[in-house]
Short mmCIF file of C-alpha atoms in Angstrom, two decimals:
data_model
loop_
_atom_site.label_atom_id
_atom_site.label_comp_id
_atom_site.label_asym_id
_atom_site.label_seq_id
_atom_site.Cartn_x
_atom_site.Cartn_y
_atom_site.Cartn_z
CA GLN A 1 -4.36 146.61 50.46
CA LYS A 2 -8.05 145.93 49.89
CA GLU A 3 -9.25 142.38 50.40
CA VAL A 4 -10.62 142.27 46.84
CA GLU A 5 -9.25 144.36 43.97
CA GLN A 6 -11.13 144.74 40.71
CA ASP A 7 -10.34 146.75 37.59
CA PRO A 8 -12.92 149.55 37.74
CA GLY A 9 -13.07 150.17 34.01
CA PRO A 10 -15.14 151.54 32.49
CA LEU A 11 -14.90 149.04 29.66
CA SER A 12 -16.58 149.64 26.30
CA VAL A 13 -16.56 146.99 23.55
CA PRO A 14 -18.50 146.31 20.33
CA GLU A 15 -21.32 143.79 20.22
CA GLY A 16 -20.07 140.26 19.66
CA ALA A 17 -16.69 140.83 21.33
CA ILE A 18 -15.21 138.57 23.99
CA VAL A 19 -15.02 140.36 27.33
CA SER A 20 -12.62 139.53 30.15
CA LEU A 21 -13.28 140.84 33.67
CA ASN A 22 -10.80 140.22 36.46
CA CYS A 23 -10.29 140.41 40.22
CA THR A 24 -7.55 139.58 42.67
CA TYR A 25 -8.03 138.77 46.33
CA SER A 26 -5.82 138.40 49.38
CA ASN A 27 -7.67 136.06 51.78
CA SER A 28 -6.76 132.42 51.12
CA ALA A 29 -9.79 131.31 53.18
CA PHE A 30 -12.15 132.21 50.34
CA GLN A 31 -13.63 129.07 48.79
CA TYR A 32 -16.56 130.30 46.69
CA PHE A 33 -16.17 132.95 44.05
CA MET A 34 -19.35 134.76 43.15
CA TRP A 35 -20.04 137.08 40.25
CA TYR A 36 -22.89 139.51 40.64
CA ARG A 37 -24.32 141.70 37.89
CA GLN A 38 -25.85 145.08 38.67
CA TYR A 39 -27.92 147.05 36.21
CA SER A 40 -28.25 150.79 36.63
CA ARG A 41 -30.37 151.74 39.66
CA LYS A 42 -30.99 148.09 40.55
CA GLY A 43 -29.64 145.77 43.22
CA PRO A 44 -26.95 143.20 42.38
CA GLU A 45 -28.12 139.80 41.14
CA LEU A 46 -26.13 136.60 41.28
CA LEU A 47 -24.83 135.68 37.82
CA MET A 48 -22.83 132.56 38.66
CA TYR A 49 -20.27 131.18 41.07
CA THR A 50 -17.47 128.65 41.23
CA TYR A 51 -16.13 126.57 44.07
CA SER A 52 -12.35 126.42 44.56
CA SER A 53 -10.08 126.49 41.51
CA GLY A 54 -11.15 125.69 37.98
CA ASN A 55 -13.62 126.75 35.34
CA LYS A 56 -17.39 126.84 35.20
CA GLU A 57 -19.41 127.59 32.10
CA ASP A 58 -22.98 128.84 31.91
CA GLY A 59 -24.11 129.68 28.41
CA ARG A 60 -22.04 132.60 27.14
CA PHE A 61 -20.41 133.11 30.54
CA THR A 62 -17.33 131.34 31.90
CA ALA A 63 -15.96 131.88 35.40
CA GLN A 64 -12.38 130.93 36.14
CA VAL A 65 -10.50 130.79 39.44
CA ASP A 66 -6.79 130.28 40.07
CA LYS A 67 -6.38 129.96 43.83
CA SER A 68 -2.59 129.68 43.57
CA SER A 69 -2.39 133.22 42.23
CA LYS A 70 -5.61 134.43 43.90
CA TYR A 71 -6.98 135.51 40.54
CA ILE A 72 -10.64 135.45 39.44
CA SER A 73 -11.92 135.97 35.91
CA LEU A 74 -15.26 136.18 34.13
CA PHE A 75 -15.41 135.79 30.36
CA ILE A 76 -18.39 136.78 28.25
CA ARG A 77 -18.58 135.38 24.72
CA ASP A 78 -20.64 136.91 21.93
CA SER A 79 -21.39 139.93 24.11
CA GLN A 80 -24.80 141.56 23.72
CA PRO A 81 -26.02 145.10 24.49
CA SER A 82 -28.14 143.55 27.27
CA ASP A 83 -24.87 142.55 28.99
CA SER A 84 -24.18 146.25 29.64
CA ALA A 85 -24.02 146.48 33.43
CA THR A 86 -21.59 146.64 36.35
CA TYR A 87 -20.00 143.31 37.19
CA LEU A 88 -18.99 142.68 40.79
CA CYS A 89 -16.74 139.88 41.98
CA ALA A 90 -17.43 138.69 45.53
CA PRO A 91 -15.37 135.91 47.08
CA TRP A 92 -16.92 134.12 50.03
CA GLY A 93 -15.74 131.60 52.58
CA ARG A 94 -17.97 129.01 54.23
CA GLY A 95 -18.69 130.25 57.72
CA ALA A 96 -18.34 133.87 56.66
CA GLN A 97 -21.31 136.11 57.23
CA LYS A 98 -20.77 138.63 54.50
CA LEU A 99 -19.83 139.06 50.88
CA VAL A 100 -16.69 141.09 50.21
CA PHE A 101 -17.21 142.89 46.93
CA GLY A 102 -14.72 144.28 44.49
CA GLN A 103 -15.15 147.82 43.23
CA GLY A 104 -17.10 146.62 40.19
CA THR A 105 -16.33 146.95 36.49
CA ARG A 106 -18.76 149.02 34.45
CA LEU A 107 -19.21 147.34 31.06
CA THR A 108 -20.88 148.82 27.98
CA ILE A 109 -21.57 146.72 24.87
CA ASN A 110 -22.07 148.93 21.84
CA PRO A 111 -24.49 147.73 19.10
CA GLY S 1 -42.66 135.10 44.03
CA ALA S 2 -41.97 138.52 45.44
CA GLY S 3 -38.38 139.57 45.79
CA VAL S 4 -36.72 141.72 48.43
CA SER S 5 -38.41 145.09 48.72
CA GLN S 6 -37.04 148.27 50.25
CA THR S 7 -38.76 151.48 51.21
CA PRO S 8 -38.47 154.30 50.57
CA SER S 9 -36.75 154.06 47.20
CA ASN S 10 -35.34 157.55 47.69
CA LYS S 11 -34.85 159.62 50.81
CA VAL S 12 -33.62 163.21 51.03
CA THR S 13 -32.90 164.58 54.48
CA GLU S 14 -31.00 167.36 56.14
CA LYS S 15 -27.78 166.98 58.07
CA GLY S 16 -28.50 166.08 61.68
CA LYS S 17 -31.87 164.43 61.05
CA TYR S 18 -32.89 160.86 61.89
CA VAL S 19 -33.86 158.38 59.15
CA GLU S 20 -35.27 154.87 59.01
CA LEU S 21 -34.86 152.55 56.05
CA ARG S 22 -37.04 149.45 55.75
CA CYS S 23 -36.35 146.05 54.21
CA ASP S 24 -38.87 143.28 53.49
CA PRO S 25 -36.93 140.08 52.74
CA ILE S 26 -38.13 137.14 50.69
CA SER S 27 -40.66 135.17 52.74
CA GLY S 28 -39.02 132.34 54.66
CA HIS S 29 -35.48 133.67 54.35
CA THR S 30 -33.82 133.54 57.75
CA ALA S 31 -30.67 135.50 56.90
CA LEU S 32 -30.80 139.23 56.22
CA TYR S 33 -27.94 141.55 55.32
CA TRP S 34 -27.48 145.30 54.99
CA TYR S 35 -24.84 146.79 52.69
CA ARG S 36 -23.94 150.35 51.74
CA GLN S 37 -22.85 151.27 48.23
CA SER S 38 -21.17 154.57 47.44
CA LEU S 39 -20.98 155.90 43.90
CA GLY S 40 -18.55 153.91 41.79
CA GLN S 41 -17.86 151.38 44.54
CA GLY S 42 -18.96 147.87 45.34
CA PRO S 43 -21.38 147.21 48.20
CA GLU S 44 -19.83 147.33 51.65
CA PHE S 45 -21.14 145.07 54.43
CA LEU S 46 -22.88 146.68 57.39
CA ILE S 47 -24.73 144.03 59.41
CA TYR S 48 -26.03 140.47 59.23
CA PHE S 49 -29.10 139.02 60.98
CA GLN S 50 -29.81 135.35 61.50
CA GLY S 51 -33.42 135.30 62.64
CA THR S 52 -34.03 138.11 65.10
CA GLY S 53 -30.47 138.52 66.30
CA ALA S 54 -27.62 140.53 64.83
CA ALA S 55 -25.01 137.82 64.28
CA ASP S 56 -22.41 140.22 62.88
CA ASP S 57 -22.55 144.01 63.14
CA SER S 58 -18.86 144.58 62.50
CA GLY S 59 -19.54 146.71 59.41
CA LEU S 60 -21.57 149.41 61.14
CA PRO S 61 -19.35 152.49 60.83
CA ASN S 62 -20.20 154.06 64.22
CA ASP S 63 -22.85 154.20 66.92
CA ARG S 64 -25.11 156.45 64.85
CA PHE S 65 -26.09 153.37 62.88
CA PHE S 66 -28.40 150.74 64.33
CA ALA S 67 -30.56 147.99 62.85
CA VAL S 68 -33.32 145.78 64.17
CA ARG S 69 -35.28 142.74 63.04
CA PRO S 70 -37.69 142.16 65.91
CA GLU S 71 -39.82 139.36 64.43
CA GLY S 72 -37.23 137.75 62.20
CA SER S 73 -38.70 139.15 59.00
CA VAL S 74 -38.80 142.90 58.29
CA SER S 75 -35.69 144.85 59.21
CA THR S 76 -35.16 148.56 59.80
CA LEU S 77 -31.84 150.36 59.49
CA LYS S 78 -31.78 153.48 61.63
CA ILE S 79 -29.34 156.36 61.22
CA GLN S 80 -29.16 159.11 63.85
CA ARG S 81 -27.70 162.59 63.38
CA THR S 82 -27.15 162.03 59.67
CA GLU S 83 -24.02 163.42 58.03
CA ARG S 84 -23.37 164.27 54.38
CA GLY S 85 -20.96 161.34 54.24
CA ASP S 86 -23.88 158.98 54.92
CA SER S 87 -25.21 159.68 51.41
CA ALA S 88 -25.18 156.37 49.54
CA VAL S 89 -27.41 153.55 48.33
CA TYR S 90 -28.38 151.24 51.18
CA LEU S 91 -28.94 147.69 49.96
CA CYS S 92 -30.72 144.89 51.75
CA ALA S 93 -30.27 141.22 50.86
CA SER S 94 -31.69 137.97 52.15
CA SER S 95 -30.85 134.30 51.82
CA PRO S 96 -32.65 131.13 52.86
CA ASP S 97 -29.69 129.66 54.73
CA ARG S 98 -27.33 130.69 57.47
CA GLY S 99 -24.38 132.61 56.08
CA SER S 100 -24.76 132.04 52.34
CA GLY S 101 -22.86 133.54 49.44
CA THR S 102 -26.06 133.34 47.39
CA GLN S 103 -27.88 136.48 48.42
CA TYR S 104 -30.95 138.12 46.89
CA PHE S 105 -30.76 141.88 46.82
CA GLY S 106 -33.44 144.53 46.91
CA PRO S 107 -33.31 147.62 44.68
CA GLY S 108 -31.87 149.77 47.44
CA THR S 109 -32.75 153.04 49.13
CA ARG S 110 -30.94 156.07 47.79
CA LEU S 111 -30.18 158.34 50.73
CA LEU S 112 -29.10 161.92 50.14
CA VAL S 113 -28.09 164.03 53.12
CA LEU S 114 -28.02 167.75 52.36
#
């Protein structure tokens, strides 16, 4: 079993839709849950992160973590064509030296 | 300010050749990471530097891969006797602190081994 599992998609939705992206993980030592966004032929960029369980909102984006079920979600409201990218979840534990990435979900928002 | 830069952006080589990939981190960032990303996959950790020393090289797949950061800034990833399976995008990232989940990535070097 991989340390981080992510639905690979691809996912294609119309503009304005609510998007739900999800990951599961196996290592209970993870404390920070990062979401990176990667545009085509670019490096990943940090979108947002949460610490421990709970929700965090940043504009149209909401990150949610349930540590009891080891489940991570990212919701995008009022999706825009500019949101079309690959979204990578990457849990991280303090003291760890590396990010452990999921496979990435390729998202396309159709105008 | 300038972000992480990587050169070359693309590299085509023949099986068995030696290649060097360069990373210029953000100025002042002490931590530097190398990852490898295959098509349709997330980045996979290779090596982490804190300053000049390799603090964690557990992700290097075999002894054909080696990386250095002699002055604590620029880093070079070196691959000997390249194989077709080495074809991937090699990503470099840096962060200002020791072992941070907030990492700043370069655009990557696309390596193709023929």
